[in-house]
mmCIF file of C-alpha atoms and ligand atoms in Angstrom:
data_model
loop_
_atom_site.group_PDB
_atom_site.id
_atom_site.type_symbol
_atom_site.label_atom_id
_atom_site.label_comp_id
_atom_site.label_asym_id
_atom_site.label_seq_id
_atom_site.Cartn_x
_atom_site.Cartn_y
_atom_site.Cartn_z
ATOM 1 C CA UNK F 1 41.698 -0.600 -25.075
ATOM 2 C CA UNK F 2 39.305 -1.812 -21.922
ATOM 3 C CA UNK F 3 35.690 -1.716 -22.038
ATOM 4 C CA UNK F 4 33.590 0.614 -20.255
ATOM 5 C CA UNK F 5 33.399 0.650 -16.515
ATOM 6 C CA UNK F 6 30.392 -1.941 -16.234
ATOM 7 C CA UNK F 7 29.035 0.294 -13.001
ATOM 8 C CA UNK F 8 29.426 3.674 -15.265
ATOM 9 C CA UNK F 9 27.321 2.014 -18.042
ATOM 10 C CA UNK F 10 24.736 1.634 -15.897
ATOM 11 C CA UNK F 11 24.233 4.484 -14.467
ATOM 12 C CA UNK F 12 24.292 5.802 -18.229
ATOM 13 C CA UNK F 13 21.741 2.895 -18.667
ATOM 14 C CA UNK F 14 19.325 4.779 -15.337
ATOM 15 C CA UNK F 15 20.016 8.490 -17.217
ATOM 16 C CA UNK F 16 22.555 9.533 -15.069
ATOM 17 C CA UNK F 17 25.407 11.878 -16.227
ATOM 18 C CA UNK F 18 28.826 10.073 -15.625
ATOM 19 C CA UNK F 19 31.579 12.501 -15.440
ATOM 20 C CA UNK F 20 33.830 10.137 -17.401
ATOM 21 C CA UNK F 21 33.871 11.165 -20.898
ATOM 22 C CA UNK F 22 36.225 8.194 -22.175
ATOM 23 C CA UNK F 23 33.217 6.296 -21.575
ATOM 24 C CA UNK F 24 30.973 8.194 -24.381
ATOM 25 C CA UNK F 25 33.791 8.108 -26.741
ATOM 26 C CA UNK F 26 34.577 4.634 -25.786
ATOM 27 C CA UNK F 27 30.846 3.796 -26.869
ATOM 28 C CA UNK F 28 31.419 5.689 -30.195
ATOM 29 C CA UNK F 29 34.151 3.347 -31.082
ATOM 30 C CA UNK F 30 32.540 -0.220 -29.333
ATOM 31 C CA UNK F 31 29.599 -2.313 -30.768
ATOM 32 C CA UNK F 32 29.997 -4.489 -27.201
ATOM 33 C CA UNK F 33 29.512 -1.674 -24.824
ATOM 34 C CA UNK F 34 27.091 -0.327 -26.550
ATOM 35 C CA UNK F 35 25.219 -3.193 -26.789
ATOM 36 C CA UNK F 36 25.419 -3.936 -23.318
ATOM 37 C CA UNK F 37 24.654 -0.406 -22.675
ATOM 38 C CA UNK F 38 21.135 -0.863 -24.472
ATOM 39 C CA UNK F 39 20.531 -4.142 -22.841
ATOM 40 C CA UNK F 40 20.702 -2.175 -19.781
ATOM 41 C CA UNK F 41 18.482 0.189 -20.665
ATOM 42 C CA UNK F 42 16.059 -2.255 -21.585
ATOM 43 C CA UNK F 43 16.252 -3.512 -17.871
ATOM 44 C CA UNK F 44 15.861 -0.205 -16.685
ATOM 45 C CA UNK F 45 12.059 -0.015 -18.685
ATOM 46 C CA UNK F 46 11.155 -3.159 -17.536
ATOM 47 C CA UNK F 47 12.415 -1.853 -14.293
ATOM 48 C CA UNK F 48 9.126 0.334 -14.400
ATOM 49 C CA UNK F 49 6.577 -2.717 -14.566
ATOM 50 C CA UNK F 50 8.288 -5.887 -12.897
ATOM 51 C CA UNK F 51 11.108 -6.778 -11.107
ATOM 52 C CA UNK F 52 14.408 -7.612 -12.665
ATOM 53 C CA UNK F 53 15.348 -11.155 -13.655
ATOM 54 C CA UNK F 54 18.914 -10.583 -15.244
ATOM 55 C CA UNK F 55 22.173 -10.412 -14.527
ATOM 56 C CA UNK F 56 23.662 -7.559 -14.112
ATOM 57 C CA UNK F 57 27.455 -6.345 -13.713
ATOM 58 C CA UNK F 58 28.589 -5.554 -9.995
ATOM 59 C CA UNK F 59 29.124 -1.884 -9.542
ATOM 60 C CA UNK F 60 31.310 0.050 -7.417
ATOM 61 C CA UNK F 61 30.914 0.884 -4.054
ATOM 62 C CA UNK F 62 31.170 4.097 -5.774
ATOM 63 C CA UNK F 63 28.177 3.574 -7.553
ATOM 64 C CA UNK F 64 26.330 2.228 -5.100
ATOM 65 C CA UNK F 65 26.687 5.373 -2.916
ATOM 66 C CA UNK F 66 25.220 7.258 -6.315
ATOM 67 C CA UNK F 67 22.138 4.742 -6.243
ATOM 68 C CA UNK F 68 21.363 4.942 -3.105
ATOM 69 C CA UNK F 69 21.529 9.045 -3.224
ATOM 70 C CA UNK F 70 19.366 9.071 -6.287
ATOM 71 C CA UNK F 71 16.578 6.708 -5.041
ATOM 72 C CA UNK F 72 16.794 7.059 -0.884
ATOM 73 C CA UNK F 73 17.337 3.652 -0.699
ATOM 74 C CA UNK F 74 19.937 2.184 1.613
ATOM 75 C CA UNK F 75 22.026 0.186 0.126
ATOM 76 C CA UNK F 76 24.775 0.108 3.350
ATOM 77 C CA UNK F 77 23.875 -3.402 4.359
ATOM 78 C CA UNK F 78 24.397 -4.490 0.430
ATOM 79 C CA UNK F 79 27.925 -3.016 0.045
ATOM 80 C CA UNK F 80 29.631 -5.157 2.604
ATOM 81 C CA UNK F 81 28.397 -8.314 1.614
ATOM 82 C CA UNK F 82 28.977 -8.651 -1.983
ATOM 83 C CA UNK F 83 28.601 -10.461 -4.459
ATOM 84 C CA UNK F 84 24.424 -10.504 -3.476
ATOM 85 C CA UNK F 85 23.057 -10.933 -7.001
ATOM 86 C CA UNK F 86 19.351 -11.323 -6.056
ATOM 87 C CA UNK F 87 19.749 -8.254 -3.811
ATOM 88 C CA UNK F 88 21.648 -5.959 -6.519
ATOM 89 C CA UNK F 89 18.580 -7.013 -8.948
ATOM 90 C CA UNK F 90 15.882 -5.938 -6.979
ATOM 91 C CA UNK F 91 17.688 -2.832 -6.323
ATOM 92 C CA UNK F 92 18.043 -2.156 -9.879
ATOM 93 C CA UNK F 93 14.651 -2.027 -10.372
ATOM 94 C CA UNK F 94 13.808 -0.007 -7.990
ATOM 95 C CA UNK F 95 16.439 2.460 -9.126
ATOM 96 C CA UNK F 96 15.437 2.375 -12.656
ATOM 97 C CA UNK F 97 11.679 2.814 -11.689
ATOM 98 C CA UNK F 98 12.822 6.309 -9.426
ATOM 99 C CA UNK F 99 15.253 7.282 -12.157
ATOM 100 C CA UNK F 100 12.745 7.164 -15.231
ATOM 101 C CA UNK F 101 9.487 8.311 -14.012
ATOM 102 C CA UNK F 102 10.903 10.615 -11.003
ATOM 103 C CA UNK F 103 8.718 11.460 -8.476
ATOM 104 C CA UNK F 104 5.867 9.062 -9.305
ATOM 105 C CA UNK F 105 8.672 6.623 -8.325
ATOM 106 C CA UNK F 106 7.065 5.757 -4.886
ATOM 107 C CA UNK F 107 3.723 4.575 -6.693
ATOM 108 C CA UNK F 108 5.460 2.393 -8.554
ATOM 109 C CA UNK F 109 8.134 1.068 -6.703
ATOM 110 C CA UNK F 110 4.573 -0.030 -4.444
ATOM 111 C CA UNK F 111 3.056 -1.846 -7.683
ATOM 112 C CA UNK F 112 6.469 -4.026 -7.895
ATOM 113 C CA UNK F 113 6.624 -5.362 -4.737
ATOM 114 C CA UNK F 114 2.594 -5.642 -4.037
ATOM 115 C CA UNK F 115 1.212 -9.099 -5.049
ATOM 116 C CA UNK F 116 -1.577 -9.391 -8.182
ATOM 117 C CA UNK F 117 -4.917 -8.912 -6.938
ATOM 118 C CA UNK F 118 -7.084 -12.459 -6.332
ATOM 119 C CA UNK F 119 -8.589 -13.131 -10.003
ATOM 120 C CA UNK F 120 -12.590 -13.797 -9.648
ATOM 121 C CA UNK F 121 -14.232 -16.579 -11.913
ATOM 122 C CA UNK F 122 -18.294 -16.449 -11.731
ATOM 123 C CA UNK F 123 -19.357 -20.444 -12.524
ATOM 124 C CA UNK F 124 -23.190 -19.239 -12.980
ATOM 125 C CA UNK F 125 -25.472 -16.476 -11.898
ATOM 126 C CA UNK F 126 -29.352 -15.753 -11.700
ATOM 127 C CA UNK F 127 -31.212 -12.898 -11.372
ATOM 128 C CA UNK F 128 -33.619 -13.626 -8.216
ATOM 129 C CA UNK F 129 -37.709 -13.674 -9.206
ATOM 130 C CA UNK F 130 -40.084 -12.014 -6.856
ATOM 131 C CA UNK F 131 -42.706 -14.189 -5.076
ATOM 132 C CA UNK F 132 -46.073 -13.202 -4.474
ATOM 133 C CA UNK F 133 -44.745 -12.709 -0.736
ATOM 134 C CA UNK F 134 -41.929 -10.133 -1.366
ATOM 135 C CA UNK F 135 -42.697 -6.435 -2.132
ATOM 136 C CA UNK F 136 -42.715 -4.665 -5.334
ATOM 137 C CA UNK F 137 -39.752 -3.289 -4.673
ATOM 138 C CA UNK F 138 -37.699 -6.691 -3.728
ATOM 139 C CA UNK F 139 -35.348 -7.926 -6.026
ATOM 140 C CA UNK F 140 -31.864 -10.119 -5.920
ATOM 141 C CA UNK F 141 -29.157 -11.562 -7.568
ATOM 142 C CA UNK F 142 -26.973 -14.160 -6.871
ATOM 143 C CA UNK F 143 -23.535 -15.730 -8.294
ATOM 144 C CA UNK F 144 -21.354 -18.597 -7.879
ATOM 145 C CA UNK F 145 -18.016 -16.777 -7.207
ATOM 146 C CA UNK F 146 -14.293 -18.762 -7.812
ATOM 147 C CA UNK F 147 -11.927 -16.741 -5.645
ATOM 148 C CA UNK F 148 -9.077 -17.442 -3.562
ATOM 149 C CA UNK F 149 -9.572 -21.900 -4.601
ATOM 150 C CA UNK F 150 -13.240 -21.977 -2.725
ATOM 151 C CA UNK F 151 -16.573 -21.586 -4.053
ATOM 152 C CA UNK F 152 -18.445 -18.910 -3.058
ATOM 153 C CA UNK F 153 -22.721 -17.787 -3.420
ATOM 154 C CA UNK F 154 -23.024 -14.415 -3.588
ATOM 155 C CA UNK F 155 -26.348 -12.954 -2.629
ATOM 156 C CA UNK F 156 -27.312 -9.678 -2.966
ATOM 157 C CA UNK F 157 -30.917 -8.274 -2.101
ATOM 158 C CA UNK F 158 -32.993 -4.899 -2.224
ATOM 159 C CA UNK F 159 -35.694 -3.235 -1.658
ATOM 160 C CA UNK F 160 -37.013 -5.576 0.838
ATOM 161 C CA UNK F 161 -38.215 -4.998 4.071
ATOM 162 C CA UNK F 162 -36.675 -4.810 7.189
ATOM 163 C CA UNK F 163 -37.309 -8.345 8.302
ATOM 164 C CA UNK F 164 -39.140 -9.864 11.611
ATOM 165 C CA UNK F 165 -36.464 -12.120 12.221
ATOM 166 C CA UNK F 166 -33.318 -12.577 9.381
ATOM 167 C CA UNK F 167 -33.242 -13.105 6.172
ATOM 168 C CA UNK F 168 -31.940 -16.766 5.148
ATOM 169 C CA UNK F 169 -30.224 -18.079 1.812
ATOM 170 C CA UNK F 170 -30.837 -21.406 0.728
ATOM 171 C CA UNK F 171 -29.894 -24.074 -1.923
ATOM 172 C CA UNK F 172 -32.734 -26.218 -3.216
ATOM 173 C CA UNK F 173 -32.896 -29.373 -5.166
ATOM 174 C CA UNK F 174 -36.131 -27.878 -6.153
ATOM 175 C CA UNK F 175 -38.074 -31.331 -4.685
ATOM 176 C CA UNK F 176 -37.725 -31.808 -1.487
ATOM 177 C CA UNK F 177 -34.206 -30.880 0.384
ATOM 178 C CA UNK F 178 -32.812 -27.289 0.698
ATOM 179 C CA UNK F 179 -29.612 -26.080 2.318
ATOM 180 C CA UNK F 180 -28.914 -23.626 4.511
ATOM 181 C CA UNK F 181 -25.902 -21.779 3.127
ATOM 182 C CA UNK F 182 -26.195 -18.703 5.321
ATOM 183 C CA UNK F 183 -28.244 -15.119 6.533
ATOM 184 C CA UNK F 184 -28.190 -11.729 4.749
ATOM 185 C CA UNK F 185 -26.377 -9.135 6.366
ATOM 186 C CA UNK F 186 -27.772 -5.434 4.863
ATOM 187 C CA UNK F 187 -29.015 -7.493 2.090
ATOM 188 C CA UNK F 188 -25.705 -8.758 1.341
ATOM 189 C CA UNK F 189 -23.738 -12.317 2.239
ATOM 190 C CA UNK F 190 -20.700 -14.272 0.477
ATOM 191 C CA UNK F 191 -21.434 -17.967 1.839
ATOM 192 C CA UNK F 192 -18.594 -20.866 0.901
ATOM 193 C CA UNK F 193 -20.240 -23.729 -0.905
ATOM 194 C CA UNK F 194 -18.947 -26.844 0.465
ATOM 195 C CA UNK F 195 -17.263 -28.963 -2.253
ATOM 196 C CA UNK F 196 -19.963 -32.026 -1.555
ATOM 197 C CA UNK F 197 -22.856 -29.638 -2.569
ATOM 198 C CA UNK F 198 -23.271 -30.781 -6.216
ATOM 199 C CA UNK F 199 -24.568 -27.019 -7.908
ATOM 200 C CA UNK F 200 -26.056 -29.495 -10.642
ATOM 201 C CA UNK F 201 -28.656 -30.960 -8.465
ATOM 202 C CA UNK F 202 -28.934 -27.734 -5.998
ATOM 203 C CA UNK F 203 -29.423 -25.286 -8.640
ATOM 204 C CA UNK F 204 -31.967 -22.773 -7.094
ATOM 205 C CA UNK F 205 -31.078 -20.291 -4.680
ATOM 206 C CA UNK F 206 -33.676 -19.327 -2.072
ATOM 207 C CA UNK F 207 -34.080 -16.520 0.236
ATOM 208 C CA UNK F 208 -36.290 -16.506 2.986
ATOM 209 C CA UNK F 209 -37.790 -14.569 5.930
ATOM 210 C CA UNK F 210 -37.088 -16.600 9.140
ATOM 211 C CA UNK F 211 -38.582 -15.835 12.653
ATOM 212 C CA UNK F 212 -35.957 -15.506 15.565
ATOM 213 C CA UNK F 213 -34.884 -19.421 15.993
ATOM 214 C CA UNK F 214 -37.264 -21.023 13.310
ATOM 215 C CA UNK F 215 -35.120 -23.409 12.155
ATOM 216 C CA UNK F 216 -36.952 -24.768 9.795
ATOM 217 C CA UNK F 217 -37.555 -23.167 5.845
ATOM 218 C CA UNK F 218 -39.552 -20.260 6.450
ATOM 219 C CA UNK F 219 -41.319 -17.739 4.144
ATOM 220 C CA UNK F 220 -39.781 -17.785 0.274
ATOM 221 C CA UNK F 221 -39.293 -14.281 -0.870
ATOM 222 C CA UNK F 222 -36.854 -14.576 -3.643
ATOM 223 C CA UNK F 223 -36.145 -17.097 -5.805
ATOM 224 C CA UNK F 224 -34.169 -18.467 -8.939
ATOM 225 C CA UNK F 225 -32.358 -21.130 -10.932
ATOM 226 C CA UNK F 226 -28.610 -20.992 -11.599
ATOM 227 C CA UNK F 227 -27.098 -21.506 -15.016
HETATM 228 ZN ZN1 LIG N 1 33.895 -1.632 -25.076
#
C-alpha cells in the first residue's frame, strides 16, 4: 500500500482536519508515516519560536490553497514556481505559528521575522561624587557601554542646576590632560569613546559647568573613577 499523501500529513501535522480518512487508518497501520507525521509536528512547535530549517515534503497546489486560507498569506506567487524550498519553509512556519496559537498568530509571526535586539556589555561604571561646587541635590552616574561594536560613556546627571552655559563630560588622566568626550543634554549623553583613548590611563569621568564658548576645562561638578 502507498504512504500517506506527504501534503495531507502536514496539514494533520498544523491541526487541520483532512477529509481523507485512509490517511488515519493508514497511520494506524505505518511506523514511517507516523513518524514523519510527528517530525512534522515537531516543526510545527518550533514553528512558534524560530523559523524552519528542514526539509519538508512539497504539497499540493491543493494544499497550498488550504494554507494560504488558514493563515491569509498569499502563497499565489509560490505555486507557479515550484520546487522553492527556502520559500515553502518560511511559509511553514508561519503557518504553524497561525495554526497553533490562533489569533495571537500576528504577534508572533512579528517575533520570527524581527531581528534580536542589540546585546549591551557595561566594561566599568562609577557612581559620580559631588564636589564642593555642585548642589546637594547633584548626583551622576556613568558607564562604559559595549553596544552595536563601539564603545560608548554613558552619563547620566540630576538634580543639578540649570546651567549658565552647558554642561561638559570629560575623561581625565587624573594629572594633567582631560578629554572632551561630549555635553549633557537634560542631564543625559551617550558619547563614543574613540578606540585610541586607553580607559586604563583615562579612568575618571568629569562633568563640568562651561560658560558659552569657554573652551577650556571649566568648573568640576561631578566626579569619579571607573572600575
Ligand atoms: Zn506509510
Amino acid at each position: 500500500m502507498a504512504h500517506a499523501d506527504p501534503g495531507l500529513l502536514t496539514l494533520l501535522a498544523l491541526g487541520e482536519t483532512v477529509p481523507d480518512e485512509s490517511v488515519e487508518d493508514h497511520l494506524r497501520t505505518c511506523a514511517t508515516c507516523r513518524s514523519e507525521l510527528a517530525a512534522l509536528r515537531e516543526v510545527a512547535g518550533i514553528g512558534r519560536e524560530t523559523r524552519v530549517e528542514r526539509d519538508l515534503p512539497m504539497p499540493s497546489e491543493d494544499v497550498w490553497s488550504r494554507i494560504a486560507a488558514e493563515t491569509g498569506q498569499d502563497t499565489s506567487s509560490v505555486v507557479p514556481l515550484r520546487p522553492r524550498p527556502r520559500r515553502w519553509r518560511a511559509l511553514v512556519a508561519v503557518a504553524a505559528a497561525a495554526a497553533v496559537i490562533g489569533a495571537a498568530g500576528a504577534v508572533a509571526v512579528d517575533r520570527i521575522t524581527t531581528a534580536p535586539v542589540a546585546t549591551e556589555q557595561v566594561l566599568a561604571q562609577v557612581d559620580l561624587a559631588r564636589l564642593a561646587t555642585a548642589p546637594g541635590s547633584a548626583r551622576g552616574s556613568a558607564r562604559v557601554v559595549r553596544t552595536n561594536g563601539r564603545t560608548v560613556l554613558r552619563v547620566s546627571v540630576d538634580g543639578m542646576p540649570a546651567p549658565e552655559g552647558l554642561y561638559q563630560v570629560w575623561l581625565f588622566d587624573g594629572a594633567a590632560t582631560m578629554i572632551p568626550l561630549g555635553v549633557l543634554t537634560n542631564g543625559q549623553a551617550d558619547m563614543p569613546v574613540p578606540d585610541t583613548v586607553d580607559l586604563n590611563t583615562y579612568r575618571v569621568v568629569d562633568v563640568s559647568a562651561q560658560r558659552w564658548g569657554q573652551q577650556e576645562h571649566g568648573t568640576s561638578m561631578l566626579q569619579g573613577q571607573l572600575s
